[in-house]
Amino acid sequence: LYFMVNHMRIQHPTRGGIDFEPYDYQLDLIENYNNNRFSINMLGRQMGKTTVAAGYLLWFAMFKPDSTILVAAHKAAGAQEIMQRIRYAYESIPNHIRAGVVEYNKTSLTFDNGSRIVASTTTETTGRGMSLTLVYLDEFAFVPPRIAKEFWTSLSPTLSTGGKCMITSTPNSDEDQFALIWKEANKRFDEYGNDKLVGTNGFYAMKAHWSEHPDRNEEWAEAEKARIGDERFRREHECEFLIFDETLIDS
């Protein structure tokens, strides 16, 4: 957190390059990433979840030598966008704490401390054969269900050796792999009613509502509903698991 607040700059959609000043829910997100080996996080659209992840991954690579970090996104453009944010943050930090790089391109960064960040599209075999220190899955709910299931089956043995996993996404279907992990992560109470903090699958679950964003209010919500419709708003911003069916009569 100290690294991100004091040294990192980000690209704001309308204000350009600015210092990173996290909102309250982003502080919780950073703590969730750092304090839990497995974390699953459900946030609405444009809540800054990818920006927070980019800063954390950069810090992790620079200050934890010999780490191998896999960034898996549902599309190639998404993977490259995350890497672009990491590169922008890297170029903005002071020279005296910036680790040197030996490889610097669109899909990978290799540092002189032995750490590397590799970005890839999520496929059935992504990450297979790699010894991974940390895996970040971006918008995992939008990976096609068959691919997501095979990918997760392939990835789990890699994580069993001590790897760390961070998942962030806006919800999609209530039957996809993201939804299954989310549901298990919320089964936190034992037979005596004690809260175990993490779910039966070892994941810590966090959810952030659109109203936690300081620039959003009811007026914003009404305007957004008018643009995209109530059902889409509930899925994209209220974080409800809804399968959107464009039919003549609303289901």
Tab-separated table of C-alpha atoms in Angstrom:
chain	number	residue	atom	x	y	z
A	1	LEU	CA	0.000	0.000	0.000
A	2	TYR	CA	2.844	2.374	0.848
A	3	PHE	CA	4.464	1.654	-2.523
A	4	MET	CA	1.248	2.221	-4.479
A	5	VAL	CA	0.157	5.402	-2.664
A	6	ASN	CA	3.568	7.083	-2.573
A	7	HIS	CA	5.212	6.023	-5.819
A	8	MET	CA	2.631	4.870	-8.357
A	9	ARG	CA	0.855	6.872	-11.025
A	10	ILE	CA	-2.156	5.709	-13.004
A	11	GLN	CA	-3.974	6.773	-16.171
A	12	HIS	CA	-7.414	8.193	-15.400
A	13	PRO	CA	-9.944	8.031	-18.299
A	14	THR	CA	-10.653	11.784	-18.188
A	15	ARG	CA	-7.944	13.335	-15.986
A	16	GLY	CA	-4.905	11.705	-17.599
A	17	GLY	CA	-1.869	10.695	-15.540
A	18	ILE	CA	-2.498	11.152	-11.793
A	19	ASP	CA	-1.095	9.891	-8.501
A	20	PHE	CA	-2.850	6.795	-7.174
A	21	GLU	CA	-5.283	7.779	-4.415
A	22	PRO	CA	-7.268	4.667	-3.503
A	23	TYR	CA	-10.920	4.700	-2.479
A	24	ASP	CA	-11.920	2.859	0.709
A	25	TYR	CA	-13.034	-0.289	-1.101
A	26	GLN	CA	-9.758	-0.301	-3.063
A	27	LEU	CA	-7.861	-0.288	0.233
A	28	ASP	CA	-9.866	-3.362	1.231
A	29	LEU	CA	-9.067	-4.932	-2.128
A	30	ILE	CA	-5.311	-4.396	-1.681
A	31	GLU	CA	-5.473	-5.930	1.807
A	32	ASN	CA	-7.444	-8.852	0.451
A	33	TYR	CA	-4.817	-9.479	-2.247
A	34	ASN	CA	-1.965	-9.274	0.232
A	35	ASN	CA	-3.363	-11.078	3.281
A	36	ASN	CA	-4.999	-14.079	1.610
A	37	ARG	CA	-3.392	-16.788	-0.435
A	38	PHE	CA	-6.633	-17.273	-2.375
A	39	SER	CA	-8.971	-14.326	-2.954
A	40	ILE	CA	-12.024	-13.870	-5.164
A	41	ASN	CA	-13.392	-10.376	-5.662
A	42	MET	CA	-16.641	-9.304	-7.291
A	43	LEU	CA	-16.871	-5.672	-8.339
A	44	GLY	CA	-18.991	-3.750	-10.844
A	45	ARG	CA	-17.772	-2.174	-14.058
A	46	GLN	CA	-15.203	0.636	-13.981
A	47	MET	CA	-14.520	0.334	-10.251
A	48	GLY	CA	-10.735	0.377	-10.690
A	49	LYS	CA	-10.176	-3.298	-9.897
A	50	THR	CA	-7.714	-3.851	-12.760
A	51	THR	CA	-5.701	-0.754	-11.812
A	52	VAL	CA	-5.348	-1.989	-8.223
A	53	ALA	CA	-4.298	-5.432	-9.442
A	54	ALA	CA	-1.700	-3.950	-11.817
A	55	GLY	CA	-0.082	-1.991	-8.984
A	56	TYR	CA	-0.051	-4.985	-6.653
A	57	LEU	CA	1.432	-7.299	-9.296
A	58	LEU	CA	4.189	-4.782	-10.080
A	59	TRP	CA	5.069	-4.450	-6.377
A	60	PHE	CA	5.025	-8.240	-5.952
A	61	ALA	CA	7.388	-8.793	-8.883
A	62	MET	CA	9.861	-6.086	-7.853
A	63	PHE	CA	10.036	-6.881	-4.136
A	64	LYS	CA	9.680	-10.679	-4.152
A	65	PRO	CA	12.622	-12.022	-6.230
A	66	ASP	CA	12.327	-15.091	-8.438
A	67	SER	CA	8.537	-14.885	-8.653
A	68	THR	CA	6.609	-16.060	-11.706
A	69	ILE	CA	3.318	-14.211	-12.150
A	70	LEU	CA	0.667	-15.241	-14.656
A	71	VAL	CA	-1.957	-12.724	-15.766
A	72	ALA	CA	-4.847	-14.457	-17.550
A	73	ALA	CA	-7.617	-12.410	-19.174
A	74	HIS	CA	-10.659	-13.535	-21.138
A	75	LYS	CA	-9.374	-11.805	-24.300
A	76	ALA	CA	-5.921	-11.013	-25.707
A	77	ALA	CA	-6.747	-7.286	-25.692
A	78	GLY	CA	-7.579	-7.529	-21.990
A	79	ALA	CA	-4.256	-9.194	-21.182
A	80	GLN	CA	-2.357	-6.512	-23.109
A	81	GLU	CA	-4.354	-3.754	-21.373
A	82	ILE	CA	-3.304	-5.060	-17.940
A	83	MET	CA	0.328	-5.229	-19.061
A	84	GLN	CA	0.076	-1.670	-20.391
A	85	ARG	CA	-1.082	-0.483	-16.955
A	86	ILE	CA	1.783	-2.344	-15.292
A	87	ARG	CA	4.298	-0.778	-17.711
A	88	TYR	CA	2.841	2.709	-17.147
A	89	ALA	CA	3.121	2.296	-13.369
A	90	TYR	CA	6.650	0.891	-13.725
A	91	GLU	CA	7.796	3.873	-15.783
A	92	SER	CA	6.336	6.338	-13.253
A	93	ILE	CA	8.089	5.112	-10.107
A	94	PRO	CA	11.381	6.665	-8.883
A	95	ASN	CA	14.664	5.260	-10.166
A	96	HIS	CA	15.969	4.349	-6.713
A	97	ILE	CA	13.288	1.694	-6.164
A	98	ARG	CA	12.680	0.615	-9.761
A	99	ALA	CA	13.981	-2.876	-10.471
A	100	GLY	CA	15.869	-3.274	-13.728
A	101	VAL	CA	14.290	-5.180	-16.585
A	102	VAL	CA	15.894	-7.637	-18.982
A	103	GLU	CA	12.774	-8.208	-21.114
A	104	TYR	CA	10.121	-5.595	-21.772
A	105	ASN	CA	7.323	-6.173	-24.274
A	106	LYS	CA	3.539	-6.296	-24.691
A	107	THR	CA	2.933	-9.667	-23.074
A	108	SER	CA	5.819	-10.145	-20.635
A	109	LEU	CA	8.152	-8.336	-18.258
A	110	THR	CA	11.280	-9.964	-16.838
A	111	PHE	CA	13.135	-8.205	-14.018
A	112	ASP	CA	16.783	-8.451	-13.067
A	113	ASN	CA	15.803	-9.942	-9.700
A	114	GLY	CA	14.597	-13.101	-11.465
A	115	SER	CA	10.878	-12.249	-11.331
A	116	ARG	CA	8.689	-12.154	-14.409
A	117	ILE	CA	5.117	-11.232	-15.323
A	118	VAL	CA	3.517	-13.102	-18.225
A	119	ALA	CA	0.128	-12.123	-19.697
A	120	SER	CA	-1.979	-14.525	-21.720
A	121	THR	CA	-5.484	-15.215	-22.961
A	122	THR	CA	-7.291	-17.799	-20.831
A	123	THR	CA	-7.306	-21.136	-22.683
A	124	GLU	CA	-7.603	-24.757	-21.580
A	125	THR	CA	-3.795	-25.062	-21.279
A	126	THR	CA	-2.795	-21.583	-20.047
A	127	GLY	CA	-0.286	-21.965	-17.210
A	128	ARG	CA	0.152	-25.711	-17.665
A	129	GLY	CA	3.785	-26.681	-17.081
A	130	MET	CA	4.675	-23.371	-15.404
A	131	SER	CA	5.831	-23.106	-11.773
A	132	LEU	CA	3.667	-20.191	-10.699
A	133	THR	CA	4.096	-17.968	-7.646
A	134	LEU	CA	0.974	-15.887	-8.287
A	135	VAL	CA	-1.946	-16.132	-10.718
A	136	TYR	CA	-4.230	-13.203	-11.481
A	137	LEU	CA	-7.474	-13.955	-13.339
A	138	ASP	CA	-9.195	-10.884	-14.773
A	139	GLU	CA	-12.923	-10.908	-15.673
A	140	PHE	CA	-12.931	-14.660	-15.154
A	141	ALA	CA	-16.734	-14.871	-15.354
A	142	PHE	CA	-16.580	-13.978	-19.063
A	143	VAL	CA	-14.294	-16.827	-20.073
A	144	PRO	CA	-16.418	-19.385	-22.004
A	145	PRO	CA	-17.630	-22.028	-19.496
A	146	ARG	CA	-15.942	-25.043	-21.109
A	147	ILE	CA	-12.598	-23.255	-21.347
A	148	ALA	CA	-12.871	-21.897	-17.799
A	149	LYS	CA	-13.559	-25.362	-16.370
A	150	GLU	CA	-10.654	-26.999	-18.214
A	151	PHE	CA	-8.338	-24.104	-17.346
A	152	TRP	CA	-9.227	-24.301	-13.644
A	153	THR	CA	-8.698	-28.078	-13.647
A	154	SER	CA	-5.284	-27.528	-15.255
A	155	LEU	CA	-4.330	-24.674	-12.917
A	156	SER	CA	-5.294	-26.165	-9.530
A	157	PRO	CA	-2.326	-28.607	-9.284
A	158	THR	CA	0.043	-25.700	-9.932
A	159	LEU	CA	-1.449	-23.742	-7.021
A	160	SER	CA	-1.286	-26.747	-4.682
A	161	THR	CA	2.505	-26.332	-4.414
A	162	GLY	CA	2.120	-22.993	-2.622
A	163	GLY	CA	1.031	-20.596	-5.362
A	164	LYS	CA	-1.192	-17.591	-4.727
A	165	CYS	CA	-4.373	-16.869	-6.714
A	166	MET	CA	-6.311	-13.619	-7.155
A	167	ILE	CA	-9.583	-13.554	-9.107
A	168	THR	CA	-11.551	-10.410	-9.970
A	169	SER	CA	-14.613	-10.145	-12.151
A	170	THR	CA	-18.019	-8.677	-12.746
A	171	PRO	CA	-20.562	-11.539	-12.446
A	172	ASN	CA	-22.071	-13.206	-15.476
A	173	SER	CA	-23.936	-16.530	-15.375
A	174	ASP	CA	-24.766	-18.183	-12.055
A	175	GLU	CA	-23.449	-21.526	-13.352
A	176	ASP	CA	-19.976	-20.652	-14.639
A	177	GLN	CA	-16.658	-21.423	-12.930
A	178	PHE	CA	-16.427	-17.973	-11.340
A	179	ALA	CA	-19.892	-18.403	-9.799
A	180	LEU	CA	-18.995	-21.868	-8.457
A	181	ILE	CA	-15.809	-20.557	-6.800
A	182	TRP	CA	-17.728	-17.546	-5.422
A	183	LYS	CA	-20.454	-19.722	-3.902
A	184	GLU	CA	-17.942	-22.036	-2.217
A	185	ALA	CA	-15.972	-19.027	-0.922
A	186	ASN	CA	-19.138	-17.782	0.804
A	187	LYS	CA	-19.712	-21.058	2.650
A	188	ARG	CA	-17.763	-19.783	5.643
A	189	PHE	CA	-19.545	-21.054	8.733
A	190	ASP	CA	-18.705	-24.341	10.401
A	191	GLU	CA	-21.217	-26.705	12.076
A	192	TYR	CA	-21.099	-24.598	15.256
A	193	GLY	CA	-21.825	-21.313	13.483
A	194	ASN	CA	-18.272	-19.966	13.756
A	195	ASP	CA	-17.088	-17.727	10.907
A	196	LYS	CA	-13.952	-19.240	9.347
A	197	LEU	CA	-13.355	-16.050	7.244
A	198	VAL	CA	-12.490	-18.167	4.197
A	199	GLY	CA	-14.816	-20.519	2.352
A	200	THR	CA	-14.710	-24.300	2.042
A	201	ASN	CA	-12.436	-23.920	-0.999
A	202	GLY	CA	-9.936	-21.705	0.871
A	203	PHE	CA	-10.925	-18.499	-0.956
A	204	TYR	CA	-11.644	-15.208	0.800
A	205	ALA	CA	-14.564	-13.448	-0.900
A	206	MET	CA	-14.996	-9.679	-1.218
A	207	LYS	CA	-17.756	-7.709	-2.926
A	208	ALA	CA	-17.918	-3.973	-3.660
A	209	HIS	CA	-21.182	-2.209	-4.578
A	210	TRP	CA	-21.284	0.636	-7.116
A	211	SER	CA	-22.455	3.064	-4.389
A	212	GLU	CA	-19.049	2.719	-2.671
A	213	HIS	CA	-17.503	4.682	-5.548
A	214	PRO	CA	-17.392	8.341	-4.388
A	215	ASP	CA	-18.242	9.679	-7.866
A	216	ARG	CA	-21.488	7.701	-8.125
A	217	ASN	CA	-24.918	8.458	-6.666
A	218	GLU	CA	-28.586	7.736	-7.345
A	219	GLU	CA	-28.674	10.287	-10.153
A	220	TRP	CA	-25.794	8.479	-11.864
A	221	ALA	CA	-27.560	5.145	-11.353
A	222	GLU	CA	-30.825	6.364	-12.908
A	223	ALA	CA	-28.987	7.720	-15.944
A	224	GLU	CA	-27.053	4.459	-16.343
A	225	LYS	CA	-30.249	2.373	-16.084
A	226	ALA	CA	-31.816	4.530	-18.808
A	227	ARG	CA	-28.846	3.790	-21.072
A	228	ILE	CA	-28.383	0.044	-20.563
A	229	GLY	CA	-31.637	-1.150	-18.979
A	230	ASP	CA	-32.462	-2.318	-15.478
A	231	GLU	CA	-31.456	-5.954	-15.938
A	232	ARG	CA	-28.040	-5.139	-17.379
A	233	PHE	CA	-27.517	-2.566	-14.620
A	234	ARG	CA	-28.219	-5.199	-11.979
A	235	ARG	CA	-25.603	-7.485	-13.490
A	236	GLU	CA	-22.936	-4.936	-14.463
A	237	HIS	CA	-23.144	-2.695	-11.368
A	238	GLU	CA	-25.239	-4.394	-8.665
A	239	CYS	CA	-23.167	-7.577	-9.106
A	240	GLU	CA	-26.125	-9.938	-9.416
A	241	PHE	CA	-25.747	-13.269	-11.194
A	242	LEU	CA	-28.128	-12.828	-14.124
A	243	ILE	CA	-28.155	-14.471	-17.531
A	244	PHE	CA	-29.308	-11.741	-19.898
A	245	ASP	CA	-31.904	-12.959	-22.408
A	246	GLU	CA	-32.934	-10.477	-25.071
A	247	THR	CA	-36.436	-11.776	-25.690
A	248	LEU	CA	-39.662	-10.062	-26.700
A	249	ILE	CA	-41.127	-10.636	-23.233
A	250	ASP	CA	-38.810	-10.063	-20.261
A	251	SER	CA	-38.173	-13.396	-18.528
